[in-house]
Amino acid sequence: MKNIELSKALDYIDRIHEIVLQKYDTQPKALVRTFGCQQNVSDSEYIKGMLEKMGYVLTEEVDKADFILYNTCAVREHAEDRAFGNIGALKAYKEKNPDLIIAMCGCMVSQPAAAEKIKNSYPYVSLAFGTNMLERFPEMLYKFMRNRKRVIDISGAAAAGDIVEGLPRHRDSSLKAWLPIMYGCNNFCTYCVVPLVRGRERSRDYKSVVAEAEELVASGAKDITLLGQNVNSYGKGNSDGVYFPELLRMINDIKGDFRIRFMTSHPKDCSDELLKAMSECSKVARHLHLPFQSGSDRILKAMNRHYTSSDYLTLVEKARSLMPDISLTSDIIVGFPGEEYEDFLKTVDIIKKVRFSMLFTFIYSKRNNTPAAKMEDKISEAEKGRWFDELLHEQEIISDEIMSGFIGKELRVLCEGVKPKTNLLYGRAGNNMSVTFSGGEECTSKFVNVKITDFNHTVLKGEPIN
Ligand code: SAH
Ligand code: SF4
């Protein structure tokens, strides 16, 4: 079944290639723009890979493109507004070049109301498809090219979807790679649209994941991020008994000097085995992104998160006792329906107790068809904004203290390149901190030991050692 899907996709890619060769004198250009999380970035790499095989060359210049695709996000309202704003701006390009093909995909498109809006209000969008149906993109594009009839299909969105292995992929970076290990989410946090747009949780076969990791390392990747909405429940639907800690160990056993990262972890599934595996695997980065969302047990319950603030603090303690140098980061939602100032203060209390090196803070955004959308929300946006600022202020103090604590210390940094304006090298340490340092371009793509001498906001500065 899955192999049939793959060969069908490859067959349509070939057919499009023929059309492209006949239609264009020079290689046509395709622009793929990605919004939202790393899962989308990873999906876009497949789309780009397929486009290249169809005969397109990738471009970043919107006015030169013959094909434009926006891969959208739906996690907050702002992301949706931006997607519609951006796609609205393409109308002028379509008027100038009627042959331009405009496509949309991703989480926003996967919501029936948004698909309907595209259908009715954005007639120049020729192709729209949901998540979990990347392998059907070539077929849809082919049909549009042949019949010139718009194709709007989001049938994959809520469905479990098969995992089709082997689709072509264009890697944005040969140094830092995204490696999806699972798709979808079964957690149904009450505020979140992801389970509605990405469907049920399913894990890739561990053999495919390990084989892909081996290929990545062989082709020079030095920083591999395992992706999933809740990587800690990897393998639950598979029958081979390989869960996330085992998978980490298998990838850690691959020969070579590289780093393994993963995201995102849900605290309810962050097991002792996982922390133990992390601490015993030398290639696993000493960084854990563990979103706690709220410090109030009442709000955590309303969010359907299945842990308490004290469970969370216990996890942090366990992680730190096994890996004293681990850096922790988190996601937080301010202003969930029913949240009072006292609840908010409990969130601030957690950030003071844990001392995260970085926080991703969001003001609650109402998402259609989620349970939280029906909950009473009495606090004004202005008030939520004040709480938000208060939280940011507390975190700034903590971040500054953490950053200054690095001065004099040594970090192993993967050098990603040279910053054009300052001529400084930049990269990330294992703990995910950004570091700039002096040195020659030949350091690019290499691990460099750097002694930290200073910092500026969230970026550490240093000097290479030898
Ligand atoms: N699966 C991951 C990430 C999901 S989305 C996880 O569970 O950690 C990334 C972050 O966006 C979430 O952690 C949450 O903090 C935030 N988020 C999700 N839905 C939101 C909403 N409706 N309003 C505000 N923030 C939201
Ligand atoms: Fe959304 Fe919760 Fe699933 Fe994360 S775990 S994607 S926040 S439902």
Coordinates of C-alpha atoms and ligand atoms in Angstrom, one line a residue:
M1 CA 0.0 0.0 0.0
K2 CA 2.7 2.5 1.1
N3 CA 5.0 1.4 -1.8
I4 CA 2.1 1.9 -4.2
E5 CA 1.7 5.5 -2.9
L6 CA 5.4 6.1 -3.4
S7 CA 5.5 4.8 -7.0
K8 CA 2.4 6.7 -7.8
A9 CA 3.9 9.9 -6.5
L10 CA 7.2 9.2 -8.5
D11 CA 5.2 8.5 -11.6
Y12 CA 3.3 11.8 -11.4
I13 CA 6.6 13.6 -10.8
D14 CA 7.9 12.1 -14.0
R15 CA 4.8 13.2 -15.9
I16 CA 5.1 16.7 -14.6
H17 CA 8.8 16.7 -15.6
E18 CA 7.7 16.0 -19.2
I19 CA 5.2 18.8 -19.1
V20 CA 7.8 21.2 -17.7
L21 CA 10.3 20.3 -20.4
Q22 CA 7.8 21.0 -23.1
K23 CA 6.3 24.1 -21.6
Y24 CA 9.4 26.2 -20.5
D25 CA 12.4 27.2 -22.5
T26 CA 14.5 27.6 -19.4
Q27 CA 14.2 25.8 -16.1
P28 CA 11.1 27.2 -14.3
K29 CA 11.6 28.6 -10.8
A30 CA 9.7 27.5 -7.6
L31 CA 9.5 29.4 -4.3
V32 CA 8.5 27.5 -1.2
R33 CA 7.8 29.6 1.9
T34 CA 7.4 28.0 5.3
F35 CA 5.6 29.3 8.4
G36 CA 5.4 27.8 11.8
C37 CA 7.3 24.9 13.4
Q38 CA 10.1 22.6 12.4
Q39 CA 7.6 19.9 11.3
N40 CA 6.5 22.3 8.6
V41 CA 10.1 23.1 7.7
S42 CA 10.7 19.4 7.3
D43 CA 7.5 18.9 5.2
S44 CA 8.7 21.8 3.0
E45 CA 12.0 20.0 2.4
Y46 CA 10.0 17.1 0.8
I47 CA 8.0 19.5 -1.3
K48 CA 11.1 21.2 -2.5
G49 CA 12.7 17.8 -3.3
M50 CA 9.7 16.8 -5.4
L51 CA 9.7 20.2 -7.2
E52 CA 13.3 19.7 -8.1
K53 CA 12.6 16.3 -9.5
M54 CA 9.8 17.8 -11.5
G55 CA 12.3 20.1 -13.2
Y56 CA 12.0 23.3 -11.1
V57 CA 14.9 25.2 -9.7
L58 CA 14.3 26.7 -6.3
T59 CA 14.3 30.4 -5.8
E60 CA 13.8 33.0 -3.1
E61 CA 12.7 35.7 -5.4
V62 CA 8.9 36.0 -5.5
D63 CA 8.8 38.1 -8.8
K64 CA 10.9 35.4 -10.6
A65 CA 8.8 32.4 -9.5
D66 CA 6.7 30.3 -11.9
F67 CA 5.4 28.3 -8.9
I68 CA 4.8 29.6 -5.4
L69 CA 3.7 27.5 -2.4
Y70 CA 3.0 28.7 1.1
N71 CA 3.2 26.1 3.8
T72 CA 1.1 27.6 6.6
C73 CA 0.7 27.4 10.4
A74 CA -2.5 27.5 12.5
V75 CA -1.2 27.3 16.0
R76 CA -2.2 30.9 16.8
E77 CA -4.5 33.4 15.1
H78 CA -1.7 35.7 14.2
A79 CA -0.1 32.9 12.1
E80 CA -3.3 32.5 10.1
D81 CA -3.7 36.3 9.6
R82 CA -0.2 36.4 8.3
A83 CA -0.8 33.5 5.9
F84 CA -3.9 35.2 4.4
G85 CA -2.1 38.5 4.3
N86 CA 0.9 37.0 2.4
I87 CA -1.3 35.1 0.0
G88 CA -3.4 38.2 -0.7
A89 CA -0.2 40.0 -1.7
L90 CA 0.4 37.4 -4.4
K91 CA -2.6 38.5 -6.4
A92 CA -0.6 41.2 -8.1
Y93 CA 2.0 38.7 -9.3
K94 CA -0.7 36.4 -10.7
E95 CA -2.1 39.3 -12.6
K96 CA 1.3 40.1 -14.1
N97 CA 2.0 36.5 -14.9
P98 CA -1.2 34.5 -15.5
D99 CA 0.8 31.3 -15.9
L100 CA 2.1 31.5 -12.3
I101 CA 0.8 28.6 -10.2
I102 CA 0.0 29.5 -6.5
A103 CA -0.4 26.7 -4.0
M104 CA -1.1 26.5 -0.3
C105 CA -0.7 23.7 2.2
G106 CA -0.1 23.0 5.9
C107 CA -2.0 23.3 9.1
M108 CA -4.0 26.4 8.4
V109 CA -5.2 25.0 5.1
S110 CA -6.2 21.8 6.8
Q111 CA -9.1 23.4 8.6
P112 CA -12.3 23.1 6.6
A113 CA -13.3 26.8 7.2
A114 CA -9.9 28.0 6.0
A115 CA -10.1 25.7 2.9
E116 CA -13.6 27.1 2.2
K117 CA -12.2 30.7 2.5
I118 CA -9.4 29.9 0.0
K119 CA -11.9 28.4 -2.4
N120 CA -14.3 31.4 -2.2
S121 CA -12.1 34.4 -1.7
Y122 CA -8.7 33.5 -3.2
P123 CA -9.5 32.3 -6.8
Y124 CA -5.9 32.7 -7.9
V125 CA -4.8 29.9 -5.5
S126 CA -4.8 26.9 -7.8
L127 CA -3.9 24.2 -5.4
A128 CA -4.6 23.7 -1.7
F129 CA -3.9 20.6 0.3
G130 CA -3.8 19.5 3.9
T131 CA -1.1 17.9 6.0
N132 CA -0.5 14.1 5.8
M133 CA -0.9 14.1 2.1
L134 CA 2.5 15.2 0.8
E135 CA 2.7 12.2 -1.4
R136 CA -0.4 13.3 -3.2
F137 CA 1.0 16.7 -4.1
P138 CA 2.4 15.5 -7.5
E139 CA -0.9 14.0 -8.5
M140 CA -2.8 17.2 -7.6
L141 CA -0.3 19.4 -9.4
Y142 CA -0.4 17.2 -12.5
K143 CA -4.2 17.3 -12.5
F144 CA -4.2 21.1 -12.3
M145 CA -1.6 21.3 -15.1
R146 CA -3.6 19.0 -17.3
N147 CA -7.2 20.3 -16.7
R148 CA -6.5 23.9 -15.4
K149 CA -9.2 23.3 -12.8
R150 CA -8.4 24.3 -9.2
V151 CA -7.6 21.4 -6.9
I152 CA -8.6 21.9 -3.2
D153 CA -8.3 18.8 -1.1
I154 CA -7.8 18.5 2.6
S155 CA -8.9 15.0 3.0
G156 CA -5.6 13.9 4.6
A157 CA -5.8 16.4 7.5
A158 CA -7.8 14.6 10.1
A159 CA -7.0 11.1 8.8
A160 CA -4.3 9.0 10.5
G161 CA -2.5 8.8 7.1
D162 CA 0.1 6.3 6.1
I163 CA 3.7 7.2 6.4
V164 CA 5.1 7.1 2.9
E165 CA 8.9 6.5 3.0
G166 CA 11.3 7.4 0.2
L167 CA 9.8 10.7 -1.2
P168 CA 12.5 13.0 -2.7
R169 CA 13.8 15.5 -0.3
H170 CA 15.8 18.7 -0.6
R171 CA 17.8 19.4 2.5
D172 CA 18.1 23.1 3.3
S173 CA 21.3 22.5 5.2
S174 CA 23.8 19.7 4.9
L175 CA 25.1 20.5 8.4
K176 CA 21.9 20.7 10.4
A177 CA 19.2 18.2 9.6
W178 CA 15.6 17.6 10.6
L179 CA 14.6 14.0 11.0
P180 CA 10.9 13.4 11.5
I181 CA 10.3 10.3 13.6
M182 CA 6.6 10.6 14.1
Y183 CA 3.6 12.6 12.9
G184 CA 0.4 13.8 14.5
C185 CA -0.7 14.1 18.1
N186 CA -3.0 12.3 20.4
N187 CA -2.8 14.6 23.4
F188 CA -5.6 17.0 22.7
C189 CA -4.5 19.8 24.9
T190 CA -7.7 21.8 25.1
Y191 CA -6.2 25.0 23.5
C192 CA -4.4 23.3 20.7
V193 CA -5.4 22.9 17.0
V194 CA -2.5 20.5 16.1
P195 CA -4.4 17.2 16.8
L196 CA -7.2 18.5 14.6
V197 CA -5.0 19.5 11.7
R198 CA -2.2 16.9 11.8
G199 CA -4.3 13.9 12.8
R200 CA -3.5 10.9 15.0
E201 CA -0.1 10.0 16.3
R202 CA 1.9 7.5 14.3
S203 CA 5.6 6.6 14.4
R204 CA 8.0 5.8 11.6
D205 CA 9.6 2.4 11.6
Y206 CA 12.8 2.6 13.7
K207 CA 14.8 1.0 10.9
S208 CA 13.9 3.8 8.5
V209 CA 14.8 6.4 11.1
V210 CA 18.2 4.8 11.9
A211 CA 19.0 4.3 8.2
E212 CA 18.2 8.0 7.5
A213 CA 20.3 9.1 10.4
E214 CA 23.2 7.0 9.1
E215 CA 22.8 8.6 5.6
L216 CA 22.8 12.0 7.2
V217 CA 25.9 11.4 9.2
A218 CA 27.7 9.9 6.1
S219 CA 26.8 13.0 4.1
G220 CA 28.2 15.4 6.7
A221 CA 25.3 16.3 9.0
K222 CA 26.7 17.2 12.4
D223 CA 23.4 18.3 14.2
I224 CA 20.4 16.1 13.8
T225 CA 17.1 17.0 15.3
L226 CA 14.5 14.2 15.8
L227 CA 11.1 15.7 15.2
G228 CA 7.6 15.0 16.5
Q229 CA 4.9 16.7 18.4
N230 CA 5.5 14.4 21.4
V231 CA 8.7 12.5 20.7
N232 CA 8.5 10.8 24.2
S233 CA 5.6 8.7 23.0
Y234 CA 7.6 7.5 19.9
G235 CA 6.9 3.8 19.0
K236 CA 3.7 3.4 21.0
G237 CA 1.6 2.4 18.0
N238 CA 4.4 0.2 16.5
S239 CA 4.7 -3.5 17.3
D240 CA 8.5 -3.8 17.5
G241 CA 8.9 -2.6 21.1
V242 CA 11.3 0.2 20.2
Y243 CA 10.5 3.3 22.1
F244 CA 12.1 6.7 22.2
P245 CA 15.0 5.9 24.7
E246 CA 16.0 2.8 22.6
L247 CA 15.8 4.9 19.4
L248 CA 18.1 7.5 21.0
R249 CA 20.6 4.8 21.9
M250 CA 20.5 3.4 18.4
I251 CA 21.2 6.7 16.8
N252 CA 23.9 7.5 19.4
D253 CA 25.6 4.3 18.4
I254 CA 26.1 5.5 14.8
K255 CA 29.8 6.2 14.2
G256 CA 30.9 9.8 13.7
D257 CA 31.2 13.1 15.5
F258 CA 27.7 14.6 15.5
R259 CA 25.0 15.8 17.8
I260 CA 21.5 14.5 18.4
R261 CA 18.7 16.9 19.4
F262 CA 14.9 16.2 19.7
M263 CA 11.7 18.1 20.1
T264 CA 9.2 18.3 21.5
S265 CA 8.9 16.4 24.8
H266 CA 5.7 16.3 26.7
P267 CA 6.3 16.2 30.5
K268 CA 3.7 13.5 31.0
D269 CA 5.7 11.1 28.9
C270 CA 9.2 12.2 30.0
S271 CA 10.2 8.9 31.6
D272 CA 13.2 8.0 33.8
E273 CA 14.4 5.7 31.0
L274 CA 14.5 8.7 28.6
L275 CA 16.5 10.8 31.1
K276 CA 18.8 7.9 31.7
A277 CA 19.3 7.3 28.0
M278 CA 20.0 11.0 27.5
S279 CA 22.6 11.0 30.2
E280 CA 24.3 7.9 28.9
C281 CA 24.4 8.9 25.2
S282 CA 27.4 11.2 24.7
K283 CA 26.1 12.5 21.3
V284 CA 22.7 13.6 22.7
A285 CA 22.8 17.4 23.3
R286 CA 22.5 18.6 26.9
H287 CA 19.3 20.4 26.2
L288 CA 15.8 19.6 27.0
H289 CA 12.9 21.6 25.6
L290 CA 10.1 20.6 28.0
P291 CA 7.0 22.8 27.7
F292 CA 5.2 23.3 31.0
Q293 CA 2.5 25.8 29.7
S294 CA 1.3 26.9 33.1
G295 CA 2.4 26.7 36.8
S296 CA -1.2 26.4 38.1
D297 CA -2.5 22.9 38.6
R298 CA -6.1 24.1 38.1
I299 CA -5.1 25.5 34.7
L300 CA -3.0 22.5 33.8
K301 CA -6.0 20.4 34.4
A302 CA -8.2 22.6 32.2
M303 CA -5.5 22.4 29.6
N304 CA -5.7 18.6 29.7
R305 CA -1.9 18.3 30.3
H306 CA -1.9 15.3 32.7
Y307 CA 0.8 16.5 35.2
T308 CA 1.0 18.9 38.1
S309 CA 3.5 21.7 38.7
S310 CA 5.2 19.5 41.3
D311 CA 5.4 16.6 38.9
Y312 CA 7.2 19.0 36.5
L313 CA 9.6 20.2 39.2
T314 CA 10.4 16.6 40.1
L315 CA 11.2 15.9 36.5
V316 CA 13.5 18.9 36.3
E317 CA 15.3 17.8 39.5
K318 CA 15.8 14.3 38.0
A319 CA 17.1 15.7 34.8
R320 CA 19.5 17.9 36.6
S321 CA 20.8 15.3 39.0
L322 CA 21.7 13.1 36.0
M323 CA 23.0 15.9 33.8
P324 CA 24.0 18.9 36.0
D325 CA 25.0 21.0 32.9
I326 CA 21.7 20.5 31.1
S327 CA 20.0 23.6 29.8
L328 CA 16.2 23.7 29.9
T329 CA 13.8 25.6 27.8
S330 CA 10.0 25.7 27.8
D331 CA 6.8 27.0 26.2
I332 CA 4.3 29.0 28.3
I333 CA 0.8 30.2 27.6
V334 CA -0.4 33.3 29.3
G335 CA -4.1 34.1 29.7
F336 CA -5.7 30.7 29.2
P337 CA -9.5 30.9 29.7
G338 CA -10.3 31.1 33.4
E339 CA -6.7 32.0 34.4
E340 CA -6.6 34.5 37.3
Y341 CA -3.6 36.6 38.4
E342 CA -2.9 34.1 41.2
D343 CA -2.6 31.3 38.6
F344 CA -0.3 33.4 36.5
L345 CA 1.9 34.1 39.6
K346 CA 2.3 30.3 39.9
T347 CA 3.7 30.2 36.4
V348 CA 6.2 33.0 37.4
D349 CA 7.0 30.9 40.4
I350 CA 8.0 27.9 38.2
I351 CA 10.3 30.0 36.0
K352 CA 12.0 31.4 39.1
K353 CA 12.4 27.9 40.5
V354 CA 13.6 26.2 37.3
R355 CA 15.6 29.0 35.7
F356 CA 15.2 28.2 32.1
S357 CA 17.9 29.4 29.7
M358 CA 15.2 30.5 27.3
L359 CA 11.4 30.7 27.1
F360 CA 8.9 30.7 24.3
T361 CA 6.0 32.7 25.7
F362 CA 2.6 33.0 24.0
I363 CA -0.6 34.8 24.8
Y364 CA -3.5 32.4 24.6
S365 CA -5.1 32.5 21.1
K366 CA -8.6 31.1 20.7
R367 CA -8.7 28.3 18.1
N368 CA -11.9 27.1 16.5
N369 CA -13.2 23.7 17.4
T370 CA -10.9 23.3 20.4
P371 CA -12.5 22.7 23.8
A372 CA -10.9 25.8 25.3
A373 CA -12.7 28.0 22.7
K374 CA -15.9 27.3 24.6
M375 CA -14.5 28.2 28.0
E376 CA -15.3 31.5 29.6
D377 CA -12.5 34.0 29.1
K378 CA -13.0 37.1 31.3
I379 CA -9.6 38.6 31.4
S380 CA -9.1 41.4 28.8
E381 CA -6.3 41.3 26.2
A382 CA -4.8 44.4 27.8
E383 CA -4.6 42.7 31.2
K384 CA -3.1 39.5 29.6
G385 CA -0.6 41.8 27.9
R386 CA 0.5 43.2 31.2
W387 CA 1.0 39.7 32.7
F388 CA 2.9 38.7 29.6
D389 CA 5.3 41.7 30.1
E390 CA 5.7 40.9 33.7
L391 CA 6.7 37.4 32.8
L392 CA 9.2 38.6 30.2
H393 CA 10.7 40.9 32.7
E394 CA 11.3 38.1 35.2
Q395 CA 12.8 35.9 32.5
E396 CA 15.1 38.7 31.3
I397 CA 16.6 38.9 34.8
I398 CA 17.0 35.1 35.0
S399 CA 18.5 34.9 31.4
D400 CA 21.0 37.7 32.2
E401 CA 22.1 35.8 35.3
I402 CA 22.4 32.5 33.4
M403 CA 24.3 34.2 30.5
S404 CA 26.8 35.9 32.9
G405 CA 27.3 32.5 34.6
F406 CA 28.8 31.2 31.3
I407 CA 31.6 33.8 31.3
G408 CA 35.0 32.0 31.8
K409 CA 33.4 28.6 30.8
E410 CA 34.3 26.5 27.8
L411 CA 31.6 25.3 25.3
R412 CA 31.8 23.1 22.3
V413 CA 30.3 25.0 19.4
L414 CA 29.3 23.7 16.0
C415 CA 30.4 26.5 13.7
E416 CA 27.7 27.3 11.1
G417 CA 29.4 30.1 9.2
V418 CA 30.6 33.8 9.3
K419 CA 28.2 36.6 10.1
P420 CA 28.5 39.1 7.2
K421 CA 28.5 42.4 9.1
T422 CA 30.8 41.6 12.0
N423 CA 32.9 38.9 10.4
L424 CA 32.5 36.8 13.5
L425 CA 31.8 33.1 13.4
Y426 CA 28.5 31.8 14.8
G427 CA 27.0 28.6 15.9
R428 CA 25.3 26.7 18.7
A429 CA 26.7 24.9 21.7
G430 CA 25.3 21.5 22.8
N431 CA 23.1 23.3 25.3
N432 CA 21.5 25.2 22.4
M433 CA 23.0 28.5 23.3
S434 CA 24.0 30.8 20.4
V435 CA 27.6 31.7 20.4
T436 CA 29.7 34.1 18.3
F437 CA 33.4 34.0 18.2
S438 CA 36.5 35.1 16.3
G439 CA 38.3 32.8 13.8
G440 CA 38.7 31.9 10.2
E441 CA 36.1 30.7 7.7
E442 CA 37.8 27.3 7.7
C443 CA 36.1 26.6 11.0
T444 CA 32.7 26.4 9.3
S445 CA 31.0 23.0 9.7
K446 CA 33.5 22.0 12.5
F447 CA 33.1 21.7 16.2
V448 CA 35.2 24.4 17.9
N449 CA 35.9 24.8 21.7
V450 CA 35.2 28.3 22.7
K451 CA 35.9 30.1 25.9
I452 CA 33.1 32.5 26.8
T453 CA 34.1 36.1 27.5
D454 CA 30.9 38.1 27.3
F455 CA 27.3 38.1 26.1
N456 CA 24.8 40.3 24.4
H457 CA 21.1 39.6 25.2
T458 CA 20.7 35.9 24.2
V459 CA 24.0 35.5 22.4
L460 CA 27.2 34.4 24.1
K461 CA 30.6 35.8 22.8
G462 CA 33.9 34.0 23.1
E463 CA 37.3 33.1 21.8
P464 CA 38.3 29.8 20.3
I465 CA 40.7 27.7 22.3
N466 CA 43.6 26.5 20.0
Ligands
SAH1 N1 3.7 19.6 20.5 C1 4.5 20.6 21.1 C2 4.3 22.0 20.5 C3 3.0 22.4 20.0 S1 2.7 24.0 19.5 C4 4.2 20.6 22.6 O1 3.2 20.0 23.0 O2 5.0 21.0 23.3 C5 4.0 25.0 20.2 C6 3.5 25.8 21.4 O3 2.5 26.7 21.0 C7 2.9 25.0 22.5 O4 3.8 24.4 23.4 C8 2.1 26.1 23.2 O5 2.8 26.8 24.2 C9 1.8 27.1 22.1 N2 0.3 27.1 21.7 C10 -0.3 26.0 21.2 N3 -1.6 26.4 21.0 C11 -1.7 27.7 21.4 C12 -2.8 28.6 21.5 N4 -4.1 28.3 21.1 N5 -2.6 29.8 22.0 C13 -1.3 30.2 22.4 N6 -0.3 29.3 22.4 C14 -0.5 28.1 21.9
SF4_2 FE1 -0.8 20.6 20.9 FE2 -0.6 19.4 23.2 FE3 -0.3 17.9 21.0 FE4 1.6 19.7 21.7 S1 1.0 17.9 22.9 S2 0.7 19.4 19.7 S3 0.4 21.3 22.6 S4 -2.2 18.9 21.6

